[in-house]
mmCIF file with all atom_site columns, C-alpha atoms in Angstrom:
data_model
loop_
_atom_site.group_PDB
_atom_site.id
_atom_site.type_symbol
_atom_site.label_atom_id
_atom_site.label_alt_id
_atom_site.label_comp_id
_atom_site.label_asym_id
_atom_site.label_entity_id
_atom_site.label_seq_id
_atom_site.pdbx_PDB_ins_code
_atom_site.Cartn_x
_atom_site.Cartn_y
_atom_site.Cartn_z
_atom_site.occupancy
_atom_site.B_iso_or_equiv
_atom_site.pdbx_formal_charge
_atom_site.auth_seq_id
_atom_site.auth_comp_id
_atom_site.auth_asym_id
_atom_site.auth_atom_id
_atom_site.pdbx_PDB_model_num
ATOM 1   C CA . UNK W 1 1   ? 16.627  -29.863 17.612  1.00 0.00 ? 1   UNK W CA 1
ATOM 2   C CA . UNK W 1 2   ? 19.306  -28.156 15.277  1.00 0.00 ? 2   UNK W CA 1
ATOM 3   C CA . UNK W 1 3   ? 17.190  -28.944 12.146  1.00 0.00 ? 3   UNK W CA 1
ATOM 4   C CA . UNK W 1 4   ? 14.365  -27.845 13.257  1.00 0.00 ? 4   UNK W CA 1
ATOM 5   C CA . UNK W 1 5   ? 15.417  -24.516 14.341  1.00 0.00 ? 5   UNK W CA 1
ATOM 6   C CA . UNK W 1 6   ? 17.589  -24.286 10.963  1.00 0.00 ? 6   UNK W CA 1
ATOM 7   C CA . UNK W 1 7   ? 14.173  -25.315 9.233   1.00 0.00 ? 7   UNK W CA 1
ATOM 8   C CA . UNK W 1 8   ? 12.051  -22.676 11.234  1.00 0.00 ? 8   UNK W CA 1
ATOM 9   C CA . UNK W 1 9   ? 14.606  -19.582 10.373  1.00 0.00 ? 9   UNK W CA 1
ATOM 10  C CA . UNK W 1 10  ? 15.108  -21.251 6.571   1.00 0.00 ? 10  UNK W CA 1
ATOM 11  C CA . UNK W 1 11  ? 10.929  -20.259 6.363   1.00 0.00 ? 11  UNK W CA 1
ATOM 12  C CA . UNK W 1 12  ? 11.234  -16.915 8.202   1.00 0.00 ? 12  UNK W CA 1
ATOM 13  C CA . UNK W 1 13  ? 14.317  -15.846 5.978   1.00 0.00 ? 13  UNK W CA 1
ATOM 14  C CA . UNK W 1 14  ? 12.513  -16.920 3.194   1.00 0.00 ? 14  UNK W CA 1
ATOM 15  C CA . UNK W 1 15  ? 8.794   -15.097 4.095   1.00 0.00 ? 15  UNK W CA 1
ATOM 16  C CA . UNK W 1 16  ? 10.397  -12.118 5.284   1.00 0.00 ? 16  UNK W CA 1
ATOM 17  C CA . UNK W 1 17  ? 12.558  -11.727 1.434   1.00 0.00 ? 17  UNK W CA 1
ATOM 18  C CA . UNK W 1 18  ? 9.350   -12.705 -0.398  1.00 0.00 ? 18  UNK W CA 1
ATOM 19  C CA . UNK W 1 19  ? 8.177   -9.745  1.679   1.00 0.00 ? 19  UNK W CA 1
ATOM 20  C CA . UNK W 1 20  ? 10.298  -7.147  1.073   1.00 0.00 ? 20  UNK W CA 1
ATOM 21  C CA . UNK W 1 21  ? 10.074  -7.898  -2.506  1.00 0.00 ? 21  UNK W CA 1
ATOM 22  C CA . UNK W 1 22  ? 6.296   -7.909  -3.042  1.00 0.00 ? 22  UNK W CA 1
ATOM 23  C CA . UNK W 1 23  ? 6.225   -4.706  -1.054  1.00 0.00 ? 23  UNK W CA 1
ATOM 24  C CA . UNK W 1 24  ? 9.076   -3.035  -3.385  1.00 0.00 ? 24  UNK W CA 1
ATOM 25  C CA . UNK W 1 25  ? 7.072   -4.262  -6.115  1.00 0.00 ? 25  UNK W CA 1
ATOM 26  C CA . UNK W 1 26  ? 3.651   -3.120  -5.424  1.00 0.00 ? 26  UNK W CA 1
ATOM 27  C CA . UNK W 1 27  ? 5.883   0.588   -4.365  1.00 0.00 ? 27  UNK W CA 1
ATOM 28  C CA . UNK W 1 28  ? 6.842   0.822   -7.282  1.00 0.00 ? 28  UNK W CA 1
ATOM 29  C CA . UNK W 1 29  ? 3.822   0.801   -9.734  1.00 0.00 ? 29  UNK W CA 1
ATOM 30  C CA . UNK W 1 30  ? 1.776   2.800   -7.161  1.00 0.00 ? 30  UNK W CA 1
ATOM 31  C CA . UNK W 1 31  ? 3.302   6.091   -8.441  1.00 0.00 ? 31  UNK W CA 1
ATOM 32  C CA . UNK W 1 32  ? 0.168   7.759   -9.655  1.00 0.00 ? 32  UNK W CA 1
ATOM 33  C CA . UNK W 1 33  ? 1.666   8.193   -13.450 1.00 0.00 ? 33  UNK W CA 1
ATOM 34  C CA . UNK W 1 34  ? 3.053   5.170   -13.223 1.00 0.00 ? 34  UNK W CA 1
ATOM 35  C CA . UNK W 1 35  ? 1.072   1.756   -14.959 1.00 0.00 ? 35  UNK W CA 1
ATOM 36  C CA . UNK W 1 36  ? -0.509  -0.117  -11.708 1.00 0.00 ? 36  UNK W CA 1
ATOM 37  C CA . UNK W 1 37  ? 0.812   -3.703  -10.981 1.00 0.00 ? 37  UNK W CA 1
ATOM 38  C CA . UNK W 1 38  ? -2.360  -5.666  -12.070 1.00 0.00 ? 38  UNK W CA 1
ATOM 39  C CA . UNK W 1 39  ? -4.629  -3.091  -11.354 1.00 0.00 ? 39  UNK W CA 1
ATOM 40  C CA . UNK W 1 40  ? -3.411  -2.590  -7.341  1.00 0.00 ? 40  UNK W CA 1
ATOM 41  C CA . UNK W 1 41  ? -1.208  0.123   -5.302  1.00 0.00 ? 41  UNK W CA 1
ATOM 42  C CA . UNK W 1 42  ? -0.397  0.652   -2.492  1.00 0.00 ? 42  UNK W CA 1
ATOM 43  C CA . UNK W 1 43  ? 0.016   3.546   0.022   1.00 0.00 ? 43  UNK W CA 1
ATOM 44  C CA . UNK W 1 44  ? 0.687   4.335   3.712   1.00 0.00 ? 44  UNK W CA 1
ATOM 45  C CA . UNK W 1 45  ? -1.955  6.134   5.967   1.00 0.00 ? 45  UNK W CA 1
ATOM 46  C CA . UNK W 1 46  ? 0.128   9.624   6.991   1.00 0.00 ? 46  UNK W CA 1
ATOM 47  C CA . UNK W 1 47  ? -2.920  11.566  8.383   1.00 0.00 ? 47  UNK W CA 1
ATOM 48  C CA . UNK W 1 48  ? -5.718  10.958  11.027  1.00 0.00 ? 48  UNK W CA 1
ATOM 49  C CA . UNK W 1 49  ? -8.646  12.313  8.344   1.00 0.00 ? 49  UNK W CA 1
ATOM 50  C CA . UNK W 1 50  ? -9.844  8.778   7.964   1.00 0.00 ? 50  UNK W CA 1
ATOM 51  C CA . UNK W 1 51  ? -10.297 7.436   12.221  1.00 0.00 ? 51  UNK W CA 1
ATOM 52  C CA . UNK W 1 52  ? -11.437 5.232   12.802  1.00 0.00 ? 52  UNK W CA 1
ATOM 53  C CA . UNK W 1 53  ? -11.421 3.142   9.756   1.00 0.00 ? 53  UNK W CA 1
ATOM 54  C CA . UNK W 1 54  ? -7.963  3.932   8.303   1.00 0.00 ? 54  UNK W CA 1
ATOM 55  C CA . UNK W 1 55  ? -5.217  4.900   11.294  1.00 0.00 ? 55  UNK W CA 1
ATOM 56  C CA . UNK W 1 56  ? -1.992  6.607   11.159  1.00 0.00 ? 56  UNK W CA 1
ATOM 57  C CA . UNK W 1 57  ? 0.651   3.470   9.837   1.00 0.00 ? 57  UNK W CA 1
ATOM 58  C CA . UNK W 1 58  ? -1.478  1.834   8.103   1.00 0.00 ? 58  UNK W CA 1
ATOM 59  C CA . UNK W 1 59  ? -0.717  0.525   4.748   1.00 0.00 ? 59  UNK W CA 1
ATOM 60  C CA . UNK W 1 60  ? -4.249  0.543   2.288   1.00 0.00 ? 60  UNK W CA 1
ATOM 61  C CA . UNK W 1 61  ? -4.187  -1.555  -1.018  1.00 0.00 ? 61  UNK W CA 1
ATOM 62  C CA . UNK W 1 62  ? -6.175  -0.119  -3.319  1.00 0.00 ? 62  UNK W CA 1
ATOM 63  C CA . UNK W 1 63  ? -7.833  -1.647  -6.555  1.00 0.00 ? 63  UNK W CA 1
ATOM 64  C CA . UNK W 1 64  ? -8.109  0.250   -10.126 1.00 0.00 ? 64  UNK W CA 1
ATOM 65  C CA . UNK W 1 65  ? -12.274 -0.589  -10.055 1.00 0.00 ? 65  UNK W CA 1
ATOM 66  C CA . UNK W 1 66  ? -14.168 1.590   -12.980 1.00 0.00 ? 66  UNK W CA 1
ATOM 67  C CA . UNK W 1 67  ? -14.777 5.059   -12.082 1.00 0.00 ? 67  UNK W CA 1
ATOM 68  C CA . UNK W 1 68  ? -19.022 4.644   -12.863 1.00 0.00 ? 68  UNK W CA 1
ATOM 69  C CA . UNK W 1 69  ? -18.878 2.131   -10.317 1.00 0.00 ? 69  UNK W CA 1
ATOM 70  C CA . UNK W 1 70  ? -17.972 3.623   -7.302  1.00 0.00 ? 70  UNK W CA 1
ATOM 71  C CA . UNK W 1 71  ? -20.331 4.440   -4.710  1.00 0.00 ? 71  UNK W CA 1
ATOM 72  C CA . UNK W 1 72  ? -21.475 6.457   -1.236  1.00 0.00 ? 72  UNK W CA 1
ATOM 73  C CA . UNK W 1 73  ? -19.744 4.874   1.689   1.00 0.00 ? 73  UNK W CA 1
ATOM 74  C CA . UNK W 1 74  ? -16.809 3.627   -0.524  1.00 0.00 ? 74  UNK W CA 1
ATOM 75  C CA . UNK W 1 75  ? -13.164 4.529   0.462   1.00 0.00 ? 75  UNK W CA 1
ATOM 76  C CA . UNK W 1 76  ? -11.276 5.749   -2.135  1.00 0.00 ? 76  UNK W CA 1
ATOM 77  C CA . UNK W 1 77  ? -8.132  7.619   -3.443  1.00 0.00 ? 77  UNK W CA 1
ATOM 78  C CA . UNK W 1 78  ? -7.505  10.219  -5.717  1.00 0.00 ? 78  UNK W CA 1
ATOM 79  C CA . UNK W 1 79  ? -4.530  12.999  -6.184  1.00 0.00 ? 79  UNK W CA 1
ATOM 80  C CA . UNK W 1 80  ? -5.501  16.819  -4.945  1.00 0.00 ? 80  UNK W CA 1
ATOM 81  C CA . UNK W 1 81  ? -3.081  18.650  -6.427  1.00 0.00 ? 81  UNK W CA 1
ATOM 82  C CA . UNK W 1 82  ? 0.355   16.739  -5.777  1.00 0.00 ? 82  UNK W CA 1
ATOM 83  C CA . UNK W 1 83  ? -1.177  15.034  -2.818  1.00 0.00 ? 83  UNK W CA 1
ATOM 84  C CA . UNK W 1 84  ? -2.978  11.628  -2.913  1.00 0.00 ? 84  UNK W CA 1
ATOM 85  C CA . UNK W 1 85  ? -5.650  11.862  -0.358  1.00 0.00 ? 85  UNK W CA 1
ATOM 86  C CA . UNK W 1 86  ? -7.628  8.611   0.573   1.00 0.00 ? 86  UNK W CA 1
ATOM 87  C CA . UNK W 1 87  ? -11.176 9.282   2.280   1.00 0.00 ? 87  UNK W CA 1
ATOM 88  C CA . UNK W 1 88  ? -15.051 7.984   1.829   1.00 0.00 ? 88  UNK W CA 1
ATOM 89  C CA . UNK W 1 89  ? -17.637 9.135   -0.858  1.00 0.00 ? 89  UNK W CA 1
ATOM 90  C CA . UNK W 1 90  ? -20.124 10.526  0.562   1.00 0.00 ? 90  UNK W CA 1
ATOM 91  C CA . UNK W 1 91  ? -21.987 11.900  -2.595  1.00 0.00 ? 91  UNK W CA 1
ATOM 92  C CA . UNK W 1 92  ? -22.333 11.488  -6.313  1.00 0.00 ? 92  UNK W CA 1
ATOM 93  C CA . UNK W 1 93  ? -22.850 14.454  -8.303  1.00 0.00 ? 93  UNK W CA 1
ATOM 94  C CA . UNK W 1 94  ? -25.059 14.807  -11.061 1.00 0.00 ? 94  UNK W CA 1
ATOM 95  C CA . UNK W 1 95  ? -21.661 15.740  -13.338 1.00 0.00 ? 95  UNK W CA 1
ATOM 96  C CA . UNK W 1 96  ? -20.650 12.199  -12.592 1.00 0.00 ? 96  UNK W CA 1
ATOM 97  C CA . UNK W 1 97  ? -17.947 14.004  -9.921  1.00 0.00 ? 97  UNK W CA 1
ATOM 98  C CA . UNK W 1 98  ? -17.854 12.822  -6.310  1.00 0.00 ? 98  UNK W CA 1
ATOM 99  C CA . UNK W 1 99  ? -17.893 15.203  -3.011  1.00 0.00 ? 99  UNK W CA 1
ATOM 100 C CA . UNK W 1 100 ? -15.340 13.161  -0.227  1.00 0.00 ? 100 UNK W CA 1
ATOM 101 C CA . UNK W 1 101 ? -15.245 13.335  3.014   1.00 0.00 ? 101 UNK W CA 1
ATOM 102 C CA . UNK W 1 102 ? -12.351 12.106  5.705   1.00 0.00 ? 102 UNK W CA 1
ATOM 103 C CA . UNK W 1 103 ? -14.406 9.982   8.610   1.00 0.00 ? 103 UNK W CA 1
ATOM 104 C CA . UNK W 1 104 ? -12.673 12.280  11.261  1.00 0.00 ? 104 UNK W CA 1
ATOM 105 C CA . UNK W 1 105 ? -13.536 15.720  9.273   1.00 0.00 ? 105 UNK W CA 1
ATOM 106 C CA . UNK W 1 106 ? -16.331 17.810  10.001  1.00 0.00 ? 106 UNK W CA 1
ATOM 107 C CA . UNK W 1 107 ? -16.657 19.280  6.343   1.00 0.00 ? 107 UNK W CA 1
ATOM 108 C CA . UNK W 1 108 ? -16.318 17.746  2.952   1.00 0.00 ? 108 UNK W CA 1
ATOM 109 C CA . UNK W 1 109 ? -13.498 18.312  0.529   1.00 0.00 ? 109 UNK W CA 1
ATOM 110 C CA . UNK W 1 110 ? -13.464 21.245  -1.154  1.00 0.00 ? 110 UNK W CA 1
ATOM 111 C CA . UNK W 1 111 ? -12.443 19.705  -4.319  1.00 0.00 ? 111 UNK W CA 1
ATOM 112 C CA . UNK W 1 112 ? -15.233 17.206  -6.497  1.00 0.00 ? 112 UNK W CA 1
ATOM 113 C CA . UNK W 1 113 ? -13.135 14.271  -7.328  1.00 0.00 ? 113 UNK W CA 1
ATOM 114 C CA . UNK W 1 114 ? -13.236 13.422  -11.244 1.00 0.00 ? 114 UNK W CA 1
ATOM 115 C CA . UNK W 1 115 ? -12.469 10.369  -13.058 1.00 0.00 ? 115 UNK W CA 1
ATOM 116 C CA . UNK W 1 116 ? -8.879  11.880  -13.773 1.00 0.00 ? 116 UNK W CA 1
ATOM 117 C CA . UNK W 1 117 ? -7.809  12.511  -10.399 1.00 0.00 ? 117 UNK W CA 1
ATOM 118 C CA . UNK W 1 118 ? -8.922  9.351   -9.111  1.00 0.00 ? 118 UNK W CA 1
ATOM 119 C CA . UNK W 1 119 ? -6.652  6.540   -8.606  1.00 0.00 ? 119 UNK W CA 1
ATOM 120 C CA . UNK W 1 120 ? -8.465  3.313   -7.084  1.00 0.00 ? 120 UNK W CA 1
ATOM 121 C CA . UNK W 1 121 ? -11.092 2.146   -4.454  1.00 0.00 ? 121 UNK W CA 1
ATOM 122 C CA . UNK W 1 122 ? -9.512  0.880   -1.135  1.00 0.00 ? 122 UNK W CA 1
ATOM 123 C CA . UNK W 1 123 ? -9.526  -3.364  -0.623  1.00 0.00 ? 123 UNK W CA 1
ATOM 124 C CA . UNK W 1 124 ? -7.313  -3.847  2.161   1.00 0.00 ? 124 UNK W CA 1
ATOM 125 C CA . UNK W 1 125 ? -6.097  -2.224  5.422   1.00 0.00 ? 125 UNK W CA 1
ATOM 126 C CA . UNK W 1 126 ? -3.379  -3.861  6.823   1.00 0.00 ? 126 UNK W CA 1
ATOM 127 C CA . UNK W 1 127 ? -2.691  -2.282  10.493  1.00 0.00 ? 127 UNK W CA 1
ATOM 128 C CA . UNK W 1 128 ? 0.780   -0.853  11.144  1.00 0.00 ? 128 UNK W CA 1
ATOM 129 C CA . UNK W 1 129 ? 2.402   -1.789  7.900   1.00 0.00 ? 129 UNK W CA 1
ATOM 130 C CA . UNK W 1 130 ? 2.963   2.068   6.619   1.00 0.00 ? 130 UNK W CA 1
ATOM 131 C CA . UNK W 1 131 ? 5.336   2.572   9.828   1.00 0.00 ? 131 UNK W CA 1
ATOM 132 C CA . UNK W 1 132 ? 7.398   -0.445  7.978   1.00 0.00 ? 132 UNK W CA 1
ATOM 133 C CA . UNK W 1 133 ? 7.331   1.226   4.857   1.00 0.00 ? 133 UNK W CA 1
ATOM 134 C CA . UNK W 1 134 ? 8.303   3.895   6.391   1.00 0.00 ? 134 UNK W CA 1
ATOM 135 C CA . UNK W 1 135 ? 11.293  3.044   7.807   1.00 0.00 ? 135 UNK W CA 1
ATOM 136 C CA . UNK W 1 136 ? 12.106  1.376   4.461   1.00 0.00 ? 136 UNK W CA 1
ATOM 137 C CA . UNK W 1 137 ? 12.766  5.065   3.117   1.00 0.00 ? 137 UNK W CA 1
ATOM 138 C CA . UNK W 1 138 ? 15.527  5.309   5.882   1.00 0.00 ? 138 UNK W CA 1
ATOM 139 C CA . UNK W 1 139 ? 18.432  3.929   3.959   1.00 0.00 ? 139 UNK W CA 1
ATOM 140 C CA . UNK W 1 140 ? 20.355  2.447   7.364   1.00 0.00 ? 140 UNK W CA 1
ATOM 141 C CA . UNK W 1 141 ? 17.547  0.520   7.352   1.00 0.00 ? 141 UNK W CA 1
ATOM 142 C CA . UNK W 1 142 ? 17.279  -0.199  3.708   1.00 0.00 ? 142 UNK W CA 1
ATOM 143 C CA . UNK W 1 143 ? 20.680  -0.700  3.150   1.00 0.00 ? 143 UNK W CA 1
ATOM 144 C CA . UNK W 1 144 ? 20.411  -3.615  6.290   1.00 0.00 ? 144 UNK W CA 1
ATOM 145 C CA . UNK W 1 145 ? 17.203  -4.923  4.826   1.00 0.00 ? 145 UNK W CA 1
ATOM 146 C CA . UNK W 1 146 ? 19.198  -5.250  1.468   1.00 0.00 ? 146 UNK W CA 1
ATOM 147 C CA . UNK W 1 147 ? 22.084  -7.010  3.272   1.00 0.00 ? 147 UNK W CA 1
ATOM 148 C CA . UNK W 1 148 ? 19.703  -9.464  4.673   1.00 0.00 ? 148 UNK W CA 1
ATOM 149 C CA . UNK W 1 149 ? 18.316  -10.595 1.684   1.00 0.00 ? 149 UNK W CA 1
ATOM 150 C CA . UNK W 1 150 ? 22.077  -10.938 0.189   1.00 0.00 ? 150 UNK W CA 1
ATOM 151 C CA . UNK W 1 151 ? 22.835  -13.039 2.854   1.00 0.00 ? 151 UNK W CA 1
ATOM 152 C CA . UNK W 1 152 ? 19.793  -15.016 2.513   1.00 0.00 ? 152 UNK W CA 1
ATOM 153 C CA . UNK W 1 153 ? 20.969  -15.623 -1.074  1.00 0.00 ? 153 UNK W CA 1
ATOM 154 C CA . UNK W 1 154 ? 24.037  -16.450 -0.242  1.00 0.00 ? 154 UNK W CA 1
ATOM 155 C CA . UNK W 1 155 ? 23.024  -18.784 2.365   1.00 0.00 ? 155 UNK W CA 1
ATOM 156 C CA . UNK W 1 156 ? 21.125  -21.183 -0.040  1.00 0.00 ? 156 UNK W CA 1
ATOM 157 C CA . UNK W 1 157 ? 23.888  -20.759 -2.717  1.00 0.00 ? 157 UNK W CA 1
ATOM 158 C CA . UNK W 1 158 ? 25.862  -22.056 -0.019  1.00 0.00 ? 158 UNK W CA 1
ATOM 159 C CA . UNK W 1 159 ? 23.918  -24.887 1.242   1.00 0.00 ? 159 UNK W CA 1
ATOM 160 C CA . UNK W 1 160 ? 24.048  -26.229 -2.302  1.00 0.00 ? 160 UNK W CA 1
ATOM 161 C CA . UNK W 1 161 ? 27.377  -26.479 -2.925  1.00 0.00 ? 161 UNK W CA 1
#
C-alpha cells in the first residue's frame, strides 16, 4: 500500500514540475518582442470582451499562422497600443487590414489590425488556467511553487543515493 501511494505522489510531483516548467517556458517567449517558442504563446483571458468563447481565467495558446491566412470567424491576437487584445475577425479589408470584434461587444474595434500588430491566431483554450498563472505572479506563491520543485529534486537525488 506504501509503494503505491509513494508511486502515485512520485507521478504527481513529477507532472505538476513538468508543469510549472512548460508554463514558465511558453511565459517567457510570449512577450510580444520577444522570439516565440516554436511559433506558440501564451496568454491569460483578463476581460469578458470575448463570452462566451474565451472567459475570464482562461489561458489561450496561440499559434504564429501567416498573416494572409487568417480569416472571418478566426480568434486572434494582436497588440493595441501596449495592450494585447485577443477577439474574432469579423472582416477583411481590402488594404489587407482586419476590423475585430470581441463576441460580447456591440461595436467593432476602432483600430484595423495590420500584419505588424498582430501576434498569432488562437489554438487552444484551456478553462481556468490564467487564474493559475495568475497567482504565479504572487511571489508567496512563486517562491512555494519554487520550493516544491527543489524539494522534488532533492527527493530523487535522495532516493538515489
Amino acid at each position: 500500500m506504501y509503494n503505491k501511494k509513494y508511486q502515485l505522489l512520485n507521478v504527481l510531483a513529477t507532472i505538476f514540475v513538468a508543469f510549472v516548467v512548460l508554463l514558465a517556458i511558453l511565459n517567457f517567449f510570449s512577450e510580444p518582442n520577444r522570439k516565440s517558442i516554436f511559433g506558440y504563446r501564451g496568454y491569460t483571458v483578463i476581460s469578458g470582451s470575448m463570452v462566451p468563447a474565451l472567459q475570464i481565467g482562461d489561458y489561450v495558446i496561440l499559434k504564429e499562422e501567416p498573416f494572409q491566412q487568417l480569416k472571418e470567424e478566426d480568434i486572434i491576437t494582436f497588440k493595441n497600443d501596449r495592450i494585447i487584445v485577443t477577439h474574432r475577425v469579423v472582416h477583411l479589408t481590402s488594404k489587407n487590414q482586419l476590423i475585430t470584434r470581441g463576441d460580447a461587444n456591440a461595436v467593432d474595434d476602432l483600430l484595423e489590425v495590420t500584419d505588424q500588430e498582430y501576434i498569432g491566431k488562437v489554438q487552444w483554450r484551456i478553462p481556468f488556467l490564467g487564474y493559475f498563472m495568475i497567482l504565479m505572479q504572487n511571489p508567496l506563491f512563486f517562491s512555494v511553487s519554487l520550493a516544491l520543485i527543489a524539494i522534488r529534486f532533492v527527493f530523487l537525488w535522495i532516493i538515489k543515493i
